[in-house]
């Protein structure tokens, strides 16, 4: 009889607790377009302001990137964004994935900022592609105030100076 009562208690308390834990920790909807998600390999135009990833950028940064993209196109270089604005939730997911990939928070922070430090979350950073556009922007970006800010990410640009101004020294990585 005690076993039955024990099982009864288990089913009465433990099972509902586990179900609550499972549904609250596993039921989060995946990040999507509303979070600024851009699929791997996507070529997102900086002019596609229907997308939250573009529409939620700082207006001055968006104008500078659009002007640079026009001028790059005039030079025969296609410029697209691989990521731009991101929600805190999306940034948190990327950070957690980086911890898994790199094995520690310290190493992950070299490549992915925490949600409270990310310039993508505030709409103040874009990642540019393809590589020839990164190169073009590294050579011409300061004319628009756009600067590569991390030495280990040739694709990451921020509005870090006024048009024609000098770019600040690059930080080693996102953890700096």
Short mmCIF file of C-alpha atoms in Angstrom, two decimals:
data_model
loop_
_atom_site.label_atom_id
_atom_site.label_comp_id
_atom_site.label_asym_id
_atom_site.label_seq_id
_atom_site.Cartn_x
_atom_site.Cartn_y
_atom_site.Cartn_z
CA UNK A 1 0.00 0.00 0.00
CA UNK A 2 2.79 2.55 0.70
CA UNK A 3 4.08 2.09 -2.84
CA UNK A 4 0.69 2.96 -4.23
CA UNK A 5 0.50 6.06 -2.05
CA UNK A 6 4.02 6.94 -3.10
CA UNK A 7 3.07 6.61 -6.75
CA UNK A 8 -0.07 8.56 -6.13
CA UNK A 9 1.98 11.37 -4.59
CA UNK A 10 4.46 11.18 -7.46
CA UNK A 11 1.73 11.46 -10.07
CA UNK A 12 -0.08 14.15 -8.12
CA UNK A 13 2.99 16.41 -7.61
CA UNK A 14 5.99 15.37 -9.66
CA UNK A 15 4.36 14.79 -13.03
CA UNK A 16 2.57 18.18 -13.11
CA UNK A 17 5.81 19.84 -12.00
CA UNK A 18 7.76 18.18 -14.81
CA UNK A 19 5.10 19.06 -17.35
CA UNK A 20 5.16 22.68 -16.23
CA UNK A 21 8.96 22.76 -16.44
CA UNK A 22 8.93 21.18 -19.90
CA UNK A 23 6.33 23.49 -21.36
CA UNK A 24 7.87 26.65 -19.90
CA UNK A 25 11.45 25.82 -20.90
CA UNK A 26 10.87 24.10 -24.24
CA UNK A 27 7.85 25.88 -25.65
CA UNK A 28 9.58 29.11 -26.67
CA UNK A 29 8.76 29.92 -30.27
CA UNK A 30 11.75 29.90 -32.59
CA UNK A 31 13.15 33.26 -33.58
CA UNK A 32 11.83 34.58 -36.84
CA UNK A 33 11.73 37.56 -39.14
CA UNK A 34 10.15 39.73 -36.41
CA UNK A 35 13.31 39.15 -34.32
CA UNK A 36 15.56 40.31 -37.14
CA UNK A 37 16.39 36.78 -38.27
CA UNK A 38 18.05 36.60 -41.67
CA UNK A 39 18.52 33.10 -43.09
CA UNK A 40 22.08 31.92 -43.71
CA UNK A 41 23.07 32.77 -47.25
CA UNK A 42 20.29 35.33 -47.70
CA UNK A 43 21.07 38.46 -49.68
CA UNK A 44 19.14 41.17 -47.87
CA UNK A 45 19.06 44.55 -49.50
CA UNK A 46 19.68 47.53 -47.23
CA UNK A 47 16.73 49.10 -49.03
CA UNK A 48 14.23 46.40 -47.97
CA UNK A 49 12.73 48.30 -45.04
CA UNK A 50 9.78 45.87 -44.90
CA UNK A 51 12.09 43.56 -42.94
CA UNK A 52 12.43 44.33 -39.21
CA UNK A 53 16.19 43.61 -39.48
CA UNK A 54 16.46 46.67 -41.72
CA UNK A 55 13.55 48.82 -40.51
CA UNK A 56 14.78 48.77 -36.89
CA UNK A 57 18.25 50.08 -37.67
CA UNK A 58 19.26 53.50 -36.40
CA UNK A 59 18.04 55.88 -39.15
CA UNK A 60 21.45 57.54 -39.58
CA UNK A 61 23.17 54.16 -39.91
CA UNK A 62 20.56 52.99 -42.41
CA UNK A 63 21.01 56.13 -44.55
CA UNK A 64 24.79 55.73 -44.52
CA UNK A 65 24.61 52.03 -45.48
CA UNK A 66 22.11 52.75 -48.27
CA UNK A 67 24.28 55.54 -49.67
CA UNK A 68 27.35 53.31 -49.53
CA UNK A 69 25.44 50.47 -51.23
CA UNK A 70 24.41 52.82 -54.09
CA UNK A 71 27.99 53.99 -54.58
CA UNK A 72 29.36 50.44 -54.35
CA UNK A 73 26.88 49.38 -57.05
CA UNK A 74 28.15 52.24 -59.22
CA UNK A 75 31.61 50.66 -58.82
CA UNK A 76 30.21 47.24 -59.79
CA UNK A 77 30.13 45.85 -56.24
CA UNK A 78 26.93 44.30 -54.91
CA UNK A 79 26.44 45.00 -51.19
CA UNK A 80 23.93 43.17 -49.05
CA UNK A 81 23.40 42.69 -45.34
CA UNK A 82 23.81 39.29 -43.73
CA UNK A 83 22.43 40.58 -40.45
CA UNK A 84 21.48 43.94 -39.01
CA UNK A 85 19.10 44.72 -36.13
CA UNK A 86 18.30 41.76 -33.85
CA UNK A 87 15.92 41.36 -30.94
CA UNK A 88 17.36 40.65 -27.49
CA UNK A 89 15.82 37.20 -27.71
CA UNK A 90 17.58 36.44 -30.99
CA UNK A 91 20.88 37.83 -29.69
CA UNK A 92 20.55 35.67 -26.55
CA UNK A 93 20.02 32.60 -28.76
CA UNK A 94 23.11 33.44 -30.84
CA UNK A 95 25.15 33.96 -27.68
CA UNK A 96 24.02 30.64 -26.18
CA UNK A 97 24.82 28.87 -29.45
CA UNK A 98 28.29 30.47 -29.41
CA UNK A 99 28.91 29.21 -25.87
CA UNK A 100 28.11 25.71 -27.06
CA UNK A 101 30.26 26.10 -30.17
CA UNK A 102 33.31 27.67 -28.49
CA UNK A 103 33.06 25.89 -25.13
CA UNK A 104 33.02 28.88 -22.79
CA UNK A 105 31.41 32.27 -22.28
CA UNK A 106 34.78 33.97 -22.50
CA UNK A 107 35.57 32.48 -25.91
CA UNK A 108 32.00 33.00 -27.17
CA UNK A 109 32.17 36.74 -26.32
CA UNK A 110 35.02 37.13 -28.81
CA UNK A 111 32.50 36.52 -31.60
CA UNK A 112 29.02 37.22 -30.18
CA UNK A 113 28.10 39.95 -27.72
CA UNK A 114 25.68 39.44 -24.89
CA UNK A 115 22.23 40.95 -25.53
CA UNK A 116 22.93 43.87 -23.19
CA UNK A 117 26.16 44.80 -25.07
CA UNK A 118 25.24 44.00 -28.66
CA UNK A 119 25.27 46.89 -31.11
CA UNK A 120 22.95 44.81 -33.30
CA UNK A 121 20.28 44.86 -30.58
CA UNK A 122 20.38 48.66 -30.45
CA UNK A 123 20.27 48.89 -34.26
CA UNK A 124 23.76 50.38 -34.40
CA UNK A 125 25.59 47.67 -36.38
CA UNK A 126 25.33 45.78 -39.65
CA UNK A 127 27.16 42.78 -41.05
CA UNK A 128 27.92 43.22 -44.74
CA UNK A 129 28.51 40.75 -47.53
CA UNK A 130 29.89 39.45 -49.78
CA UNK A 131 33.63 39.68 -49.19
CA UNK A 132 34.22 42.12 -52.05
CA UNK A 133 31.63 44.44 -50.46
CA UNK A 134 33.44 44.16 -47.12
CA UNK A 135 36.66 45.11 -48.88
CA UNK A 136 34.99 48.00 -50.71
CA UNK A 137 33.47 49.29 -47.47
CA UNK A 138 36.79 48.99 -45.64
CA UNK A 139 38.39 51.18 -48.32
CA UNK A 140 35.52 53.69 -48.72
CA UNK A 141 33.39 53.42 -45.57
CA UNK A 142 34.78 56.39 -43.71
CA UNK A 143 33.34 58.65 -46.44
CA UNK A 144 29.94 57.62 -45.02
CA UNK A 145 31.05 57.41 -41.38
CA UNK A 146 31.04 53.58 -41.56
CA UNK A 147 33.89 51.77 -39.85
CA UNK A 148 34.88 48.17 -39.27
CA UNK A 149 34.99 48.05 -35.50
CA UNK A 150 36.30 44.53 -34.73
CA UNK A 151 39.60 43.30 -36.16
CA UNK A 152 38.35 39.71 -36.28
CA UNK A 153 35.12 40.56 -38.17
CA UNK A 154 35.77 42.21 -41.53
CA UNK A 155 32.00 42.24 -42.16
CA UNK A 156 30.91 44.16 -39.01
CA UNK A 157 30.37 47.90 -39.51
CA UNK A 158 29.09 50.68 -37.31
CA UNK A 159 28.47 54.38 -37.81
CA UNK A 160 31.55 55.29 -35.76
CA UNK A 161 32.54 58.68 -37.15
CA UNK A 162 31.11 61.53 -39.17
CA UNK A 163 31.22 61.30 -42.96
CA UNK A 164 34.84 61.70 -44.04
CA UNK A 165 36.12 61.44 -40.46
CA UNK A 166 38.77 59.11 -39.17
CA UNK A 167 37.63 55.72 -37.99
CA UNK A 168 38.54 54.86 -34.40
CA UNK A 169 41.08 52.09 -33.82
CA UNK A 170 39.52 48.65 -34.19
CA UNK A 171 38.95 46.57 -31.09
CA UNK A 172 40.46 43.09 -31.20
CA UNK A 173 37.04 41.42 -31.02
CA UNK A 174 33.54 41.75 -29.58
CA UNK A 175 34.79 41.07 -26.04
CA UNK A 176 37.04 44.14 -25.99
#
